[in-house]
Structure formats: C-alpha cells, structure tokens
Short mmCIF file of C-alpha atoms in Angstrom, two decimals:
data_model
loop_
_atom_site.label_atom_id
_atom_site.label_comp_id
_atom_site.label_asym_id
_atom_site.label_seq_id
_atom_site.Cartn_x
_atom_site.Cartn_y
_atom_site.Cartn_z
CA UNK A 80 -23.17 -6.92 -9.40
CA UNK A 81 -20.49 -4.75 -11.00
CA UNK A 82 -18.39 -2.57 -9.58
CA UNK A 83 -20.25 0.66 -11.28
CA UNK A 84 -23.35 -0.41 -9.77
CA UNK A 85 -21.36 -1.32 -6.02
CA UNK A 86 -19.30 2.32 -6.19
CA UNK A 87 -22.93 3.89 -6.74
CA UNK A 88 -24.63 2.47 -3.57
CA UNK A 89 -21.45 3.64 -1.61
CA UNK A 90 -21.91 6.61 -2.53
CA UNK A 91 -24.82 7.27 -0.52
CA UNK A 92 -23.18 5.40 2.60
CA UNK A 93 -22.45 7.20 5.52
CA UNK A 94 -18.75 7.92 6.26
CA UNK A 95 -18.83 4.89 9.58
CA UNK A 96 -20.49 2.40 7.13
CA UNK A 97 -17.75 3.42 4.60
CA UNK A 98 -15.22 3.01 7.09
CA UNK A 99 -16.03 -0.65 8.26
CA UNK A 100 -16.73 -1.67 4.86
CA UNK A 101 -13.19 -0.43 4.40
CA UNK A 102 -11.49 -2.77 7.47
CA UNK A 103 -13.47 -5.60 5.66
CA UNK A 104 -12.09 -5.37 2.31
CA UNK A 105 -8.51 -4.65 3.82
CA UNK A 106 -8.76 -7.67 6.24
CA UNK A 107 -9.97 -10.18 3.70
CA UNK A 108 -7.42 -9.25 0.96
CA UNK A 109 -4.57 -9.01 3.38
CA UNK A 110 -5.26 -12.69 4.91
CA UNK A 111 -2.78 -14.03 1.69
CA UNK A 112 0.01 -11.28 2.23
CA UNK A 113 2.91 -11.13 4.57
CA UNK A 114 2.46 -8.07 6.39
CA UNK A 115 5.31 -5.49 7.34
CA UNK A 116 8.43 -6.08 8.92
CA UNK A 117 11.16 -3.02 10.09
CA UNK A 118 14.49 -5.55 10.45
CA UNK A 119 17.54 -3.87 11.59
CA UNK A 120 20.46 -3.91 9.44
CA UNK A 121 17.63 -4.92 6.48
CA UNK A 122 17.38 -2.15 4.45
CA UNK A 123 18.30 0.21 7.12
CA UNK A 124 15.72 -1.10 9.72
CA UNK A 125 12.76 0.37 7.20
CA UNK A 126 9.20 -1.10 7.14
CA UNK A 127 9.23 -4.04 4.39
CA UNK A 128 6.65 -6.06 3.00
CA UNK A 129 8.12 -9.37 5.09
CA UNK A 130 10.48 -11.68 3.72
CA UNK A 131 11.22 -9.13 0.51
CA UNK A 132 14.02 -5.70 0.60
CA UNK A 133 11.04 -4.11 -1.05
CA UNK A 134 10.66 -0.77 1.19
CA UNK A 135 7.09 0.33 1.39
CA UNK A 136 8.61 3.65 1.06
CA UNK A 137 9.94 2.96 -2.16
CA UNK A 138 6.21 1.64 -3.30
CA UNK A 139 4.65 5.42 -1.50
CA UNK A 140 6.95 6.34 -4.14
CA UNK A 141 6.86 4.46 -6.93
CA UNK A 142 2.78 5.40 -6.98
CA UNK A 143 3.43 9.06 -6.19
CA UNK A 144 5.03 9.16 -9.73
CA UNK A 145 1.73 7.46 -11.04
CA UNK A 146 3.64 4.32 -10.95
CA UNK A 147 -0.12 2.29 -10.86
CA UNK A 148 -0.64 -1.05 -8.76
CA UNK A 149 -0.44 -3.84 -11.90
CA UNK A 150 2.82 -2.40 -13.05
CA UNK A 151 4.25 -3.06 -9.42
CA UNK A 152 3.63 -6.20 -9.63
CA UNK A 153 4.63 -7.06 -12.47
CA UNK A 154 7.97 -5.44 -11.50
CA UNK A 155 7.84 -7.04 -8.07
CA UNK A 156 6.82 -9.80 -9.25
CA UNK A 157 7.52 -11.93 -5.79
CA UNK A 158 4.87 -9.85 -4.21
CA UNK A 159 0.97 -9.81 -4.27
CA UNK A 160 -2.03 -7.87 -4.54
CA UNK A 161 -2.18 -8.21 -0.88
CA UNK A 162 1.37 -6.77 -0.08
CA UNK A 163 0.24 -4.15 -1.41
CA UNK A 164 -2.77 -3.83 0.22
CA UNK A 165 -0.83 -4.13 3.71
CA UNK A 166 1.62 -1.99 2.19
CA UNK A 167 -0.40 1.29 2.10
CA UNK A 168 -2.29 0.42 5.24
CA UNK A 169 0.88 0.72 6.64
CA UNK A 170 1.45 3.97 4.45
CA UNK A 171 -1.63 5.99 5.76
CA UNK A 172 -0.99 4.44 10.09
CA UNK A 173 2.29 6.18 9.43
CA UNK A 174 2.89 8.99 7.12
CA UNK A 175 5.13 10.81 8.29
CA UNK A 176 7.57 7.83 8.42
CA UNK A 177 6.64 7.78 4.87
CA UNK A 178 7.91 10.80 4.10
CA UNK A 179 10.87 10.99 5.76
CA UNK A 180 12.30 8.05 4.42
CA UNK A 181 11.13 9.06 0.89
CA UNK A 182 13.12 12.67 1.74
CA UNK A 183 16.12 10.94 3.32
CA UNK A 184 16.49 8.86 0.04
CA UNK A 185 15.75 11.67 -2.88
CA UNK A 186 18.62 13.67 -0.65
CA UNK A 187 21.34 10.53 -0.70
CA UNK A 188 20.54 10.42 -4.56
CA UNK A 189 20.48 13.81 -5.10
#
C-alpha cells in the first residue's frame, strides 16, 4: 500500500481512530528514541533530547522557520527520527513552555 493510499483511507476515519493511530505510530517510532530530559545546569534546565544539549525549543523554532526534519537530522547527525518524534510530542504537550523558551532566547539575542 502506498503512502497516498493510506492518507486517502485516513481521511475517512473518525477523530478517535486517527488519535489511536497517531499514538500507535508515535509509540512505534519512539522506541528507538532516547526521550526528553530536563537537567539542572544543562542548557539552563530546558527540555532536551536525552544525552544531548539539543533543546526542544531549538528544534521547534527551526521547524517554525521552515527547516525540514531531514535537514535537522543532517545538521544533528547524533539524533534520530524517533528523537524528533519525541521532541514534537513534548512540544505538543507543553506548548506554553516551548513558546516561553523561544521568546526568552530571542530576547537574549536581540
């Protein structure tokens, strides 16, 4: 089955079914990821990809600026697609935290 065929079938599903599929895919993709950590004294205690100093807000801001996942994986070769799935899930769960971190970083830069 092609991606287009799958997308066509997904359109006809209920929101509940779509949510279950997303959860299943996220779980499936996340098994290789390291997760998200917040460590005092590391990157100001911001949420990061575990075992790295790559802040979740940095990845989210990059995506907002139009940088695609493939480019992020090329720019940060020590993270995986599963790490990005975890990052996006964290950002979706804590949007205010991520937005505040992006604002704070932009204020420091400005």
